[in-house]
Amino acid sequence: MTHMVGQGTGGEGPRPTRLQTWRGRTRALVGAGVVAAVLVGCGNTATTTPADSSSSRPTDIPAPTQWKIKTDDLPPGWHGISPPTGDFGGTLCGVQFEPTLAIRAGVWQWSPSDGKTLKTPALVQWVRVYRDDQAQGVIAALRAVLRSCTKDAVPLAEGSEQKVTFSIEPITIAGTGPETVAWRQTSALVNYEVVMTRRGRALVQFYTVGEKLDPDVLARAVAALKSTP
């Protein structure tokens, strides 16, 4: 996926590329010299009050937590760690993850560590709540493009002519339906497995990142949404 590029909307100016935002983070996770980008979010408008997105960035607004999973939902030995920084916006094979800015946002991260030392794979959960049913359209567009898109390239940094090429393939996560899309993207540097699913007017995204991924982690995370809150 090329969700590492993208421009802000609503006059917020250029966003950092996902690859650029995550370069330092992933070096800490998988060792110096490894460069990677990472993904995205979940939420529900039922218990949140809309905010004026023209005057606030969604990351400045208290995040909805009713769809946040718990550490106990993950395999033994996983702990919460500091979440990534940066914006959610990006693209995969030309599909924008966030055509218009969210009104609520949240991000959390876990790792199979002692809670102090970062290790991979890492799991990230993003929450993005929208004023309209944008989440449904994004998921439908991603499902469509994944039928034919097998490769995508992402700038190494914003404005850079150097690119990292990912191989892309759709994957199946047990228990998911038509309002969910999942895929794997791999490069010589790092691997991702990504799930996007919809909860009302919210987009929930999980992704794992690392050199080797645990196939059970995403399945557990998505399954936990059924019992949350």
mmCIF file with all atom_site columns, C-alpha atoms in Angstrom:
data_model
loop_
_atom_site.group_PDB
_atom_site.id
_atom_site.type_symbol
_atom_site.label_atom_id
_atom_site.label_alt_id
_atom_site.label_comp_id
_atom_site.label_asym_id
_atom_site.label_entity_id
_atom_site.label_seq_id
_atom_site.pdbx_PDB_ins_code
_atom_site.Cartn_x
_atom_site.Cartn_y
_atom_site.Cartn_z
_atom_site.occupancy
_atom_site.B_iso_or_equiv
_atom_site.pdbx_formal_charge
_atom_site.auth_seq_id
_atom_site.auth_comp_id
_atom_site.auth_asym_id
_atom_site.auth_atom_id
_atom_site.pdbx_PDB_model_num
ATOM 1   C CA . MET A 1 1   ? 0.000   0.000   0.000  1.00 0.00 ? 1   MET A CA 1
ATOM 2   C CA . THR A 1 2   ? 1.131   3.493   -0.676 1.00 0.00 ? 2   THR A CA 1
ATOM 3   C CA . HIS A 1 3   ? -0.545  5.088   2.289  1.00 0.00 ? 3   HIS A CA 1
ATOM 4   C CA . MET A 1 4   ? 2.727   6.726   3.008  1.00 0.00 ? 4   MET A CA 1
ATOM 5   C CA . VAL A 1 5   ? 2.024   9.574   0.692  1.00 0.00 ? 5   VAL A CA 1
ATOM 6   C CA . GLY A 1 6   ? -0.790  12.053  0.672  1.00 0.00 ? 6   GLY A CA 1
ATOM 7   C CA . GLN A 1 7   ? -1.730  15.680  1.040  1.00 0.00 ? 7   GLN A CA 1
ATOM 8   C CA . GLY A 1 8   ? -3.920  17.079  3.795  1.00 0.00 ? 8   GLY A CA 1
ATOM 9   C CA . THR A 1 9   ? -7.382  18.419  3.084  1.00 0.00 ? 9   THR A CA 1
ATOM 10  C CA . GLY A 1 10  ? -9.249  21.411  4.394  1.00 0.00 ? 10  GLY A CA 1
ATOM 11  C CA . GLY A 1 11  ? -6.177  23.659  4.179  1.00 0.00 ? 11  GLY A CA 1
ATOM 12  C CA . GLU A 1 12  ? -4.058  21.681  6.592  1.00 0.00 ? 12  GLU A CA 1
ATOM 13  C CA . GLY A 1 13  ? -1.100  21.607  4.205  1.00 0.00 ? 13  GLY A CA 1
ATOM 14  C CA . PRO A 1 14  ? 1.140   18.736  3.111  1.00 0.00 ? 14  PRO A CA 1
ATOM 15  C CA . ARG A 1 15  ? 1.202   15.667  5.291  1.00 0.00 ? 15  ARG A CA 1
ATOM 16  C CA . PRO A 1 16  ? 4.435   13.796  5.982  1.00 0.00 ? 16  PRO A CA 1
ATOM 17  C CA . THR A 1 17  ? 4.685   10.544  4.091  1.00 0.00 ? 17  THR A CA 1
ATOM 18  C CA . ARG A 1 18  ? 3.880   7.481   6.169  1.00 0.00 ? 18  ARG A CA 1
ATOM 19  C CA . LEU A 1 19  ? 7.314   6.110   5.317  1.00 0.00 ? 19  LEU A CA 1
ATOM 20  C CA . GLN A 1 20  ? 8.981   9.303   6.478  1.00 0.00 ? 20  GLN A CA 1
ATOM 21  C CA . THR A 1 21  ? 6.930   9.463   9.672  1.00 0.00 ? 21  THR A CA 1
ATOM 22  C CA . TRP A 1 22  ? 7.761   5.893   10.600 1.00 0.00 ? 22  TRP A CA 1
ATOM 23  C CA . ARG A 1 23  ? 11.423  5.784   9.633  1.00 0.00 ? 23  ARG A CA 1
ATOM 24  C CA . GLY A 1 24  ? 12.732  6.550   13.115 1.00 0.00 ? 24  GLY A CA 1
ATOM 25  C CA . ARG A 1 25  ? 10.079  4.416   14.786 1.00 0.00 ? 25  ARG A CA 1
ATOM 26  C CA . THR A 1 26  ? 10.842  1.325   12.772 1.00 0.00 ? 26  THR A CA 1
ATOM 27  C CA . ARG A 1 27  ? 14.572  1.719   13.189 1.00 0.00 ? 27  ARG A CA 1
ATOM 28  C CA . ALA A 1 28  ? 13.956  1.506   16.907 1.00 0.00 ? 28  ALA A CA 1
ATOM 29  C CA . LEU A 1 29  ? 11.805  -1.575  16.379 1.00 0.00 ? 29  LEU A CA 1
ATOM 30  C CA . VAL A 1 30  ? 13.803  -3.622  13.911 1.00 0.00 ? 30  VAL A CA 1
ATOM 31  C CA . GLY A 1 31  ? 17.293  -2.151  14.036 1.00 0.00 ? 31  GLY A CA 1
ATOM 32  C CA . ALA A 1 32  ? 19.244  0.662   12.421 1.00 0.00 ? 32  ALA A CA 1
ATOM 33  C CA . GLY A 1 33  ? 19.143  0.766   8.650  1.00 0.00 ? 33  GLY A CA 1
ATOM 34  C CA . VAL A 1 34  ? 15.614  -0.628  8.315  1.00 0.00 ? 34  VAL A CA 1
ATOM 35  C CA . VAL A 1 35  ? 13.170  1.910   6.948  1.00 0.00 ? 35  VAL A CA 1
ATOM 36  C CA . ALA A 1 36  ? 9.414   1.329   7.005  1.00 0.00 ? 36  ALA A CA 1
ATOM 37  C CA . ALA A 1 37  ? 6.008   2.904   6.890  1.00 0.00 ? 37  ALA A CA 1
ATOM 38  C CA . VAL A 1 38  ? 2.967   1.891   8.847  1.00 0.00 ? 38  VAL A CA 1
ATOM 39  C CA . LEU A 1 39  ? -0.835  2.227   8.778  1.00 0.00 ? 39  LEU A CA 1
ATOM 40  C CA . VAL A 1 40  ? -4.393  2.908   10.599 1.00 0.00 ? 40  VAL A CA 1
ATOM 41  C CA . GLY A 1 41  ? -7.981  3.341   12.669 1.00 0.00 ? 41  GLY A CA 1
ATOM 42  C CA . CYS A 1 42  ? -11.330 2.601   14.368 1.00 0.00 ? 42  CYS A CA 1
ATOM 43  C CA . GLY A 1 43  ? -14.168 4.280   16.129 1.00 0.00 ? 43  GLY A CA 1
ATOM 44  C CA . ASN A 1 44  ? -17.916 4.754   16.547 1.00 0.00 ? 44  ASN A CA 1
ATOM 45  C CA . THR A 1 45  ? -19.937 7.946   16.524 1.00 0.00 ? 45  THR A CA 1
ATOM 46  C CA . ALA A 1 46  ? -22.535 6.657   18.979 1.00 0.00 ? 46  ALA A CA 1
ATOM 47  C CA . THR A 1 47  ? -20.907 8.171   22.062 1.00 0.00 ? 47  THR A CA 1
ATOM 48  C CA . THR A 1 48  ? -18.820 10.966  20.591 1.00 0.00 ? 48  THR A CA 1
ATOM 49  C CA . THR A 1 49  ? -19.800 14.580  19.986 1.00 0.00 ? 49  THR A CA 1
ATOM 50  C CA . PRO A 1 50  ? -18.905 15.966  16.530 1.00 0.00 ? 50  PRO A CA 1
ATOM 51  C CA . ALA A 1 51  ? -16.250 18.679  16.445 1.00 0.00 ? 51  ALA A CA 1
ATOM 52  C CA . ASP A 1 52  ? -15.551 21.404  13.923 1.00 0.00 ? 52  ASP A CA 1
ATOM 53  C CA . SER A 1 53  ? -12.848 19.831  11.758 1.00 0.00 ? 53  SER A CA 1
ATOM 54  C CA . SER A 1 54  ? -12.269 23.168  10.012 1.00 0.00 ? 54  SER A CA 1
ATOM 55  C CA . SER A 1 55  ? -10.686 24.560  13.186 1.00 0.00 ? 55  SER A CA 1
ATOM 56  C CA . SER A 1 56  ? -9.180  21.434  14.744 1.00 0.00 ? 56  SER A CA 1
ATOM 57  C CA . ARG A 1 57  ? -7.088  18.537  13.608 1.00 0.00 ? 57  ARG A CA 1
ATOM 58  C CA . PRO A 1 58  ? -8.635  15.190  14.553 1.00 0.00 ? 58  PRO A CA 1
ATOM 59  C CA . THR A 1 59  ? -5.534  14.238  16.512 1.00 0.00 ? 59  THR A CA 1
ATOM 60  C CA . ASP A 1 60  ? -6.199  17.248  18.775 1.00 0.00 ? 60  ASP A CA 1
ATOM 61  C CA . ILE A 1 61  ? -9.692  15.967  19.690 1.00 0.00 ? 61  ILE A CA 1
ATOM 62  C CA . PRO A 1 62  ? -10.240 13.304  22.380 1.00 0.00 ? 62  PRO A CA 1
ATOM 63  C CA . ALA A 1 63  ? -10.282 9.951   20.629 1.00 0.00 ? 63  ALA A CA 1
ATOM 64  C CA . PRO A 1 64  ? -13.169 7.499   20.794 1.00 0.00 ? 64  PRO A CA 1
ATOM 65  C CA . THR A 1 65  ? -12.125 4.477   22.817 1.00 0.00 ? 65  THR A CA 1
ATOM 66  C CA . GLN A 1 66  ? -15.180 2.241   22.676 1.00 0.00 ? 66  GLN A CA 1
ATOM 67  C CA . TRP A 1 67  ? -13.655 0.172   19.876 1.00 0.00 ? 67  TRP A CA 1
ATOM 68  C CA . LYS A 1 68  ? -10.148 0.095   21.259 1.00 0.00 ? 68  LYS A CA 1
ATOM 69  C CA . ILE A 1 69  ? -9.005  -3.479  21.892 1.00 0.00 ? 69  ILE A CA 1
ATOM 70  C CA . LYS A 1 70  ? -7.330  -4.558  25.120 1.00 0.00 ? 70  LYS A CA 1
ATOM 71  C CA . THR A 1 71  ? -3.906  -6.037  25.703 1.00 0.00 ? 71  THR A CA 1
ATOM 72  C CA . ASP A 1 72  ? -5.613  -9.199  26.971 1.00 0.00 ? 72  ASP A CA 1
ATOM 73  C CA . ASP A 1 73  ? -7.109  -9.646  23.485 1.00 0.00 ? 73  ASP A CA 1
ATOM 74  C CA . LEU A 1 74  ? -3.631  -10.308 22.081 1.00 0.00 ? 74  LEU A CA 1
ATOM 75  C CA . PRO A 1 75  ? -1.306  -13.308 22.451 1.00 0.00 ? 75  PRO A CA 1
ATOM 76  C CA . PRO A 1 76  ? 0.489   -13.742 25.805 1.00 0.00 ? 76  PRO A CA 1
ATOM 77  C CA . GLY A 1 77  ? 3.555   -11.552 26.175 1.00 0.00 ? 77  GLY A CA 1
ATOM 78  C CA . TRP A 1 78  ? 2.204   -8.538  24.259 1.00 0.00 ? 78  TRP A CA 1
ATOM 79  C CA . HIS A 1 79  ? 2.230   -5.110  25.958 1.00 0.00 ? 79  HIS A CA 1
ATOM 80  C CA . GLY A 1 80  ? 1.064   -1.618  25.121 1.00 0.00 ? 80  GLY A CA 1
ATOM 81  C CA . ILE A 1 81  ? 3.805   0.743   23.966 1.00 0.00 ? 81  ILE A CA 1
ATOM 82  C CA . SER A 1 82  ? 3.890   4.385   22.883 1.00 0.00 ? 82  SER A CA 1
ATOM 83  C CA . PRO A 1 83  ? 1.759   4.871   19.745 1.00 0.00 ? 83  PRO A CA 1
ATOM 84  C CA . PRO A 1 84  ? 3.130   6.188   16.465 1.00 0.00 ? 84  PRO A CA 1
ATOM 85  C CA . THR A 1 85  ? 2.967   9.867   15.577 1.00 0.00 ? 85  THR A CA 1
ATOM 86  C CA . GLY A 1 86  ? 1.924   11.437  12.284 1.00 0.00 ? 86  GLY A CA 1
ATOM 87  C CA . ASP A 1 87  ? -1.180  11.446  10.141 1.00 0.00 ? 87  ASP A CA 1
ATOM 88  C CA . PHE A 1 88  ? -3.355  8.625   8.900  1.00 0.00 ? 88  PHE A CA 1
ATOM 89  C CA . GLY A 1 89  ? -3.670  9.872   5.318  1.00 0.00 ? 89  GLY A CA 1
ATOM 90  C CA . GLY A 1 90  ? -2.089  7.902   2.512  1.00 0.00 ? 90  GLY A CA 1
ATOM 91  C CA . THR A 1 91  ? -2.916  5.783   -0.521 1.00 0.00 ? 91  THR A CA 1
ATOM 92  C CA . LEU A 1 92  ? -2.868  2.217   -1.752 1.00 0.00 ? 92  LEU A CA 1
ATOM 93  C CA . CYS A 1 93  ? -2.723  1.768   -5.504 1.00 0.00 ? 93  CYS A CA 1
ATOM 94  C CA . GLY A 1 94  ? -4.250  5.228   -5.941 1.00 0.00 ? 94  GLY A CA 1
ATOM 95  C CA . VAL A 1 95  ? -7.029  4.858   -3.334 1.00 0.00 ? 95  VAL A CA 1
ATOM 96  C CA . GLN A 1 96  ? -6.893  7.532   -0.623 1.00 0.00 ? 96  GLN A CA 1
ATOM 97  C CA . PHE A 1 97  ? -7.385  6.280   2.909  1.00 0.00 ? 97  PHE A CA 1
ATOM 98  C CA . GLU A 1 98  ? -8.861  9.591   4.026  1.00 0.00 ? 98  GLU A CA 1
ATOM 99  C CA . PRO A 1 99  ? -10.442 11.680  1.227  1.00 0.00 ? 99  PRO A CA 1
ATOM 100 C CA . THR A 1 100 ? -11.782 14.138  3.823  1.00 0.00 ? 100 THR A CA 1
ATOM 101 C CA . LEU A 1 101 ? -10.438 14.818  7.299  1.00 0.00 ? 101 LEU A CA 1
ATOM 102 C CA . ALA A 1 102 ? -11.840 12.847  10.246 1.00 0.00 ? 102 ALA A CA 1
ATOM 103 C CA . ILE A 1 103 ? -13.578 14.573  13.172 1.00 0.00 ? 103 ILE A CA 1
ATOM 104 C CA . ARG A 1 104 ? -12.230 12.105  15.760 1.00 0.00 ? 104 ARG A CA 1
ATOM 105 C CA . ALA A 1 105 ? -8.985  10.150  15.803 1.00 0.00 ? 105 ALA A CA 1
ATOM 106 C CA . GLY A 1 106 ? -7.190  7.659   18.022 1.00 0.00 ? 106 GLY A CA 1
ATOM 107 C CA . VAL A 1 107 ? -4.116  5.474   17.703 1.00 0.00 ? 107 VAL A CA 1
ATOM 108 C CA . TRP A 1 108 ? -2.688  2.722   19.935 1.00 0.00 ? 108 TRP A CA 1
ATOM 109 C CA . GLN A 1 109 ? 0.226   0.304   19.602 1.00 0.00 ? 109 GLN A CA 1
ATOM 110 C CA . TRP A 1 110 ? 1.312   -3.026  21.097 1.00 0.00 ? 110 TRP A CA 1
ATOM 111 C CA . SER A 1 111 ? 4.465   -5.138  20.893 1.00 0.00 ? 111 SER A CA 1
ATOM 112 C CA . PRO A 1 112 ? 5.618   -8.569  22.163 1.00 0.00 ? 112 PRO A CA 1
ATOM 113 C CA . SER A 1 113 ? 7.965   -6.958  24.661 1.00 0.00 ? 113 SER A CA 1
ATOM 114 C CA . ASP A 1 114 ? 8.380   -6.329  28.367 1.00 0.00 ? 114 ASP A CA 1
ATOM 115 C CA . GLY A 1 115 ? 6.718   -2.951  27.909 1.00 0.00 ? 115 GLY A CA 1
ATOM 116 C CA . LYS A 1 116 ? 10.074  -1.175  27.847 1.00 0.00 ? 116 LYS A CA 1
ATOM 117 C CA . THR A 1 117 ? 12.108  -2.669  24.990 1.00 0.00 ? 117 THR A CA 1
ATOM 118 C CA . LEU A 1 118 ? 10.534  -2.350  21.537 1.00 0.00 ? 118 LEU A CA 1
ATOM 119 C CA . LYS A 1 119 ? 10.371  -5.508  19.482 1.00 0.00 ? 119 LYS A CA 1
ATOM 120 C CA . THR A 1 120 ? 8.660   -6.634  16.307 1.00 0.00 ? 120 THR A CA 1
ATOM 121 C CA . PRO A 1 121 ? 6.177   -7.444  15.099 1.00 0.00 ? 121 PRO A CA 1
ATOM 122 C CA . ALA A 1 122 ? 4.241   -4.427  16.318 1.00 0.00 ? 122 ALA A CA 1
ATOM 123 C CA . LEU A 1 123 ? 0.470   -4.045  16.107 1.00 0.00 ? 123 LEU A CA 1
ATOM 124 C CA . VAL A 1 124 ? -1.096  -0.628  15.536 1.00 0.00 ? 124 VAL A CA 1
ATOM 125 C CA . GLN A 1 125 ? -4.783  0.273   15.789 1.00 0.00 ? 125 GLN A CA 1
ATOM 126 C CA . TRP A 1 126 ? -6.136  3.524   14.361 1.00 0.00 ? 126 TRP A CA 1
ATOM 127 C CA . VAL A 1 127 ? -9.586  5.060   14.947 1.00 0.00 ? 127 VAL A CA 1
ATOM 128 C CA . ARG A 1 128 ? -11.032 7.539   12.456 1.00 0.00 ? 128 ARG A CA 1
ATOM 129 C CA . VAL A 1 129 ? -14.588 8.881   12.846 1.00 0.00 ? 129 VAL A CA 1
ATOM 130 C CA . TYR A 1 130 ? -16.179 10.835  9.973  1.00 0.00 ? 130 TYR A CA 1
ATOM 131 C CA . ARG A 1 131 ? -19.180 13.093  9.542  1.00 0.00 ? 131 ARG A CA 1
ATOM 132 C CA . ASP A 1 132 ? -20.542 10.940  6.727  1.00 0.00 ? 132 ASP A CA 1
ATOM 133 C CA . ASP A 1 133 ? -20.238 7.342   5.502  1.00 0.00 ? 133 ASP A CA 1
ATOM 134 C CA . GLN A 1 134 ? -16.785 7.848   4.019  1.00 0.00 ? 134 GLN A CA 1
ATOM 135 C CA . ALA A 1 135 ? -15.504 4.627   5.619  1.00 0.00 ? 135 ALA A CA 1
ATOM 136 C CA . GLN A 1 136 ? -17.806 2.480   3.499  1.00 0.00 ? 136 GLN A CA 1
ATOM 137 C CA . GLY A 1 137 ? -16.605 4.119   0.273  1.00 0.00 ? 137 GLY A CA 1
ATOM 138 C CA . VAL A 1 138 ? -12.922 3.741   1.164  1.00 0.00 ? 138 VAL A CA 1
ATOM 139 C CA . ILE A 1 139 ? -13.306 0.037   1.949  1.00 0.00 ? 139 ILE A CA 1
ATOM 140 C CA . ALA A 1 140 ? -15.266 -0.600  -1.256 1.00 0.00 ? 140 ALA A CA 1
ATOM 141 C CA . ALA A 1 141 ? -12.612 1.191   -3.336 1.00 0.00 ? 141 ALA A CA 1
ATOM 142 C CA . LEU A 1 142 ? -9.795  -0.789  -1.702 1.00 0.00 ? 142 LEU A CA 1
ATOM 143 C CA . ARG A 1 143 ? -11.584 -4.105  -2.277 1.00 0.00 ? 143 ARG A CA 1
ATOM 144 C CA . ALA A 1 144 ? -11.964 -3.193  -5.937 1.00 0.00 ? 144 ALA A CA 1
ATOM 145 C CA . VAL A 1 145 ? -8.368  -2.092  -6.522 1.00 0.00 ? 145 VAL A CA 1
ATOM 146 C CA . LEU A 1 146 ? -6.922  -5.144  -4.774 1.00 0.00 ? 146 LEU A CA 1
ATOM 147 C CA . ARG A 1 147 ? -8.404  -7.358  -7.501 1.00 0.00 ? 147 ARG A CA 1
ATOM 148 C CA . SER A 1 148 ? -5.729  -6.160  -9.909 1.00 0.00 ? 148 SER A CA 1
ATOM 149 C CA . CYS A 1 149 ? -3.048  -4.163  -8.068 1.00 0.00 ? 149 CYS A CA 1
ATOM 150 C CA . THR A 1 150 ? -0.029  -6.323  -7.208 1.00 0.00 ? 150 THR A CA 1
ATOM 151 C CA . LYS A 1 151 ? 2.701   -3.686  -6.704 1.00 0.00 ? 151 LYS A CA 1
ATOM 152 C CA . ASP A 1 152 ? 2.961   -0.151  -5.404 1.00 0.00 ? 152 ASP A CA 1
ATOM 153 C CA . ALA A 1 153 ? 5.840   2.258   -4.796 1.00 0.00 ? 153 ALA A CA 1
ATOM 154 C CA . VAL A 1 154 ? 6.234   4.773   -1.989 1.00 0.00 ? 154 VAL A CA 1
ATOM 155 C CA . PRO A 1 155 ? 8.656   7.709   -1.779 1.00 0.00 ? 155 PRO A CA 1
ATOM 156 C CA . LEU A 1 156 ? 11.450  7.098   0.709  1.00 0.00 ? 156 LEU A CA 1
ATOM 157 C CA . ALA A 1 157 ? 10.707  10.555  2.116  1.00 0.00 ? 157 ALA A CA 1
ATOM 158 C CA . GLU A 1 158 ? 8.451   13.434  1.179  1.00 0.00 ? 158 GLU A CA 1
ATOM 159 C CA . GLY A 1 159 ? 9.679   14.961  -2.081 1.00 0.00 ? 159 GLY A CA 1
ATOM 160 C CA . SER A 1 160 ? 12.251  12.217  -2.588 1.00 0.00 ? 160 SER A CA 1
ATOM 161 C CA . GLU A 1 161 ? 12.730  10.619  -6.001 1.00 0.00 ? 161 GLU A CA 1
ATOM 162 C CA . GLN A 1 162 ? 13.860  7.398   -4.307 1.00 0.00 ? 162 GLN A CA 1
ATOM 163 C CA . LYS A 1 163 ? 11.063  4.884   -3.799 1.00 0.00 ? 163 LYS A CA 1
ATOM 164 C CA . VAL A 1 164 ? 10.437  1.653   -1.946 1.00 0.00 ? 164 VAL A CA 1
ATOM 165 C CA . THR A 1 165 ? 8.459   -0.937  -3.946 1.00 0.00 ? 165 THR A CA 1
ATOM 166 C CA . PHE A 1 166 ? 6.006   -3.241  -2.187 1.00 0.00 ? 166 PHE A CA 1
ATOM 167 C CA . SER A 1 167 ? 4.408   -6.427  -3.476 1.00 0.00 ? 167 SER A CA 1
ATOM 168 C CA . ILE A 1 168 ? 0.713   -6.430  -2.599 1.00 0.00 ? 168 ILE A CA 1
ATOM 169 C CA . GLU A 1 169 ? -1.792  -9.255  -2.212 1.00 0.00 ? 169 GLU A CA 1
ATOM 170 C CA . PRO A 1 170 ? -5.247  -9.490  -0.620 1.00 0.00 ? 170 PRO A CA 1
ATOM 171 C CA . ILE A 1 171 ? -5.535  -11.748 2.424  1.00 0.00 ? 171 ILE A CA 1
ATOM 172 C CA . THR A 1 172 ? -8.471  -13.270 4.286  1.00 0.00 ? 172 THR A CA 1
ATOM 173 C CA . ILE A 1 173 ? -9.050  -12.744 7.993  1.00 0.00 ? 173 ILE A CA 1
ATOM 174 C CA . ALA A 1 174 ? -11.391 -15.269 9.611  1.00 0.00 ? 174 ALA A CA 1
ATOM 175 C CA . GLY A 1 175 ? -14.778 -13.945 10.644 1.00 0.00 ? 175 GLY A CA 1
ATOM 176 C CA . THR A 1 176 ? -14.776 -10.801 8.497  1.00 0.00 ? 176 THR A CA 1
ATOM 177 C CA . GLY A 1 177 ? -17.398 -9.803  5.933  1.00 0.00 ? 177 GLY A CA 1
ATOM 178 C CA . PRO A 1 178 ? -17.970 -7.396  3.028  1.00 0.00 ? 178 PRO A CA 1
ATOM 179 C CA . GLU A 1 179 ? -17.352 -4.303  5.185  1.00 0.00 ? 179 GLU A CA 1
ATOM 180 C CA . THR A 1 180 ? -13.767 -5.388  5.773  1.00 0.00 ? 180 THR A CA 1
ATOM 181 C CA . VAL A 1 181 ? -10.714 -5.398  3.505  1.00 0.00 ? 181 VAL A CA 1
ATOM 182 C CA . ALA A 1 182 ? -7.314  -6.939  4.262  1.00 0.00 ? 182 ALA A CA 1
ATOM 183 C CA . TRP A 1 183 ? -4.030  -7.178  2.438  1.00 0.00 ? 183 TRP A CA 1
ATOM 184 C CA . ARG A 1 184 ? -0.317  -7.941  2.808  1.00 0.00 ? 184 ARG A CA 1
ATOM 185 C CA . GLN A 1 185 ? 2.463   -5.773  1.465  1.00 0.00 ? 185 GLN A CA 1
ATOM 186 C CA . THR A 1 186 ? 6.077   -6.862  1.459  1.00 0.00 ? 186 THR A CA 1
ATOM 187 C CA . SER A 1 187 ? 9.429   -5.400  0.518  1.00 0.00 ? 187 SER A CA 1
ATOM 188 C CA . ALA A 1 188 ? 13.057  -6.311  1.064  1.00 0.00 ? 188 ALA A CA 1
ATOM 189 C CA . LEU A 1 189 ? 13.002  -4.083  4.151  1.00 0.00 ? 189 LEU A CA 1
ATOM 190 C CA . VAL A 1 190 ? 9.778   -4.791  6.004  1.00 0.00 ? 190 VAL A CA 1
ATOM 191 C CA . ASN A 1 191 ? 6.410   -6.560  5.840  1.00 0.00 ? 191 ASN A CA 1
ATOM 192 C CA . TYR A 1 192 ? 2.879   -5.419  6.686  1.00 0.00 ? 192 TYR A CA 1
ATOM 193 C CA . GLU A 1 193 ? -0.470  -7.078  7.105  1.00 0.00 ? 193 GLU A CA 1
ATOM 194 C CA . VAL A 1 194 ? -3.371  -4.641  7.173  1.00 0.00 ? 194 VAL A CA 1
ATOM 195 C CA . VAL A 1 195 ? -7.085  -4.827  7.979  1.00 0.00 ? 195 VAL A CA 1
ATOM 196 C CA . MET A 1 196 ? -9.621  -2.034  7.529  1.00 0.00 ? 196 MET A CA 1
ATOM 197 C CA . THR A 1 197 ? -13.157 -2.466  8.785  1.00 0.00 ? 197 THR A CA 1
ATOM 198 C CA . ARG A 1 198 ? -16.158 -0.214  9.343  1.00 0.00 ? 198 ARG A CA 1
ATOM 199 C CA . ARG A 1 199 ? -18.091 0.505   12.535 1.00 0.00 ? 199 ARG A CA 1
ATOM 200 C CA . GLY A 1 200 ? -20.877 2.951   11.762 1.00 0.00 ? 200 GLY A CA 1
ATOM 201 C CA . ARG A 1 201 ? -19.229 6.132   10.519 1.00 0.00 ? 201 ARG A CA 1
ATOM 202 C CA . ALA A 1 202 ? -15.848 5.039   11.810 1.00 0.00 ? 202 ALA A CA 1
ATOM 203 C CA . LEU A 1 203 ? -12.962 3.354   10.054 1.00 0.00 ? 203 LEU A CA 1
ATOM 204 C CA . VAL A 1 204 ? -11.036 0.844   12.145 1.00 0.00 ? 204 VAL A CA 1
ATOM 205 C CA . GLN A 1 205 ? -7.620  -0.127  10.942 1.00 0.00 ? 205 GLN A CA 1
ATOM 206 C CA . PHE A 1 206 ? -5.186  -2.660  12.354 1.00 0.00 ? 206 PHE A CA 1
ATOM 207 C CA . TYR A 1 207 ? -1.807  -3.430  10.935 1.00 0.00 ? 207 TYR A CA 1
ATOM 208 C CA . THR A 1 208 ? 1.208   -5.450  11.961 1.00 0.00 ? 208 THR A CA 1
ATOM 209 C CA . VAL A 1 209 ? 4.684   -4.462  10.846 1.00 0.00 ? 209 VAL A CA 1
ATOM 210 C CA . GLY A 1 210 ? 8.060   -6.191  11.071 1.00 0.00 ? 210 GLY A CA 1
ATOM 211 C CA . GLU A 1 211 ? 10.415  -8.525  9.306  1.00 0.00 ? 211 GLU A CA 1
ATOM 212 C CA . LYS A 1 212 ? 8.390   -11.546 10.470 1.00 0.00 ? 212 LYS A CA 1
ATOM 213 C CA . LEU A 1 213 ? 4.692   -11.349 11.326 1.00 0.00 ? 213 LEU A CA 1
ATOM 214 C CA . ASP A 1 214 ? 2.541   -13.461 13.632 1.00 0.00 ? 214 ASP A CA 1
ATOM 215 C CA . PRO A 1 215 ? -0.533  -14.505 11.576 1.00 0.00 ? 215 PRO A CA 1
ATOM 216 C CA . ASP A 1 216 ? -2.620  -14.869 14.744 1.00 0.00 ? 216 ASP A CA 1
ATOM 217 C CA . VAL A 1 217 ? -2.320  -11.264 15.866 1.00 0.00 ? 217 VAL A CA 1
ATOM 218 C CA . LEU A 1 218 ? -4.606  -9.594  13.303 1.00 0.00 ? 218 LEU A CA 1
ATOM 219 C CA . ALA A 1 219 ? -7.223  -12.335 13.657 1.00 0.00 ? 219 ALA A CA 1
ATOM 220 C CA . ARG A 1 220 ? -7.291  -11.821 17.430 1.00 0.00 ? 220 ARG A CA 1
ATOM 221 C CA . ALA A 1 221 ? -7.511  -8.050  17.062 1.00 0.00 ? 221 ALA A CA 1
ATOM 222 C CA . VAL A 1 222 ? -10.433 -8.177  14.621 1.00 0.00 ? 222 VAL A CA 1
ATOM 223 C CA . ALA A 1 223 ? -12.229 -10.822 16.700 1.00 0.00 ? 223 ALA A CA 1
ATOM 224 C CA . ALA A 1 224 ? -11.914 -8.580  19.767 1.00 0.00 ? 224 ALA A CA 1
ATOM 225 C CA . LEU A 1 225 ? -13.990 -5.883  18.048 1.00 0.00 ? 225 LEU A CA 1
ATOM 226 C CA . LYS A 1 226 ? -17.045 -8.156  18.270 1.00 0.00 ? 226 LYS A CA 1
ATOM 227 C CA . SER A 1 227 ? -17.010 -7.929  22.047 1.00 0.00 ? 227 SER A CA 1
ATOM 228 C CA . THR A 1 228 ? -15.940 -4.285  22.340 1.00 0.00 ? 228 THR A CA 1
ATOM 229 C CA . PRO A 1 229 ? -17.210 -2.248  24.103 1.00 0.00 ? 229 PRO A CA 1
#
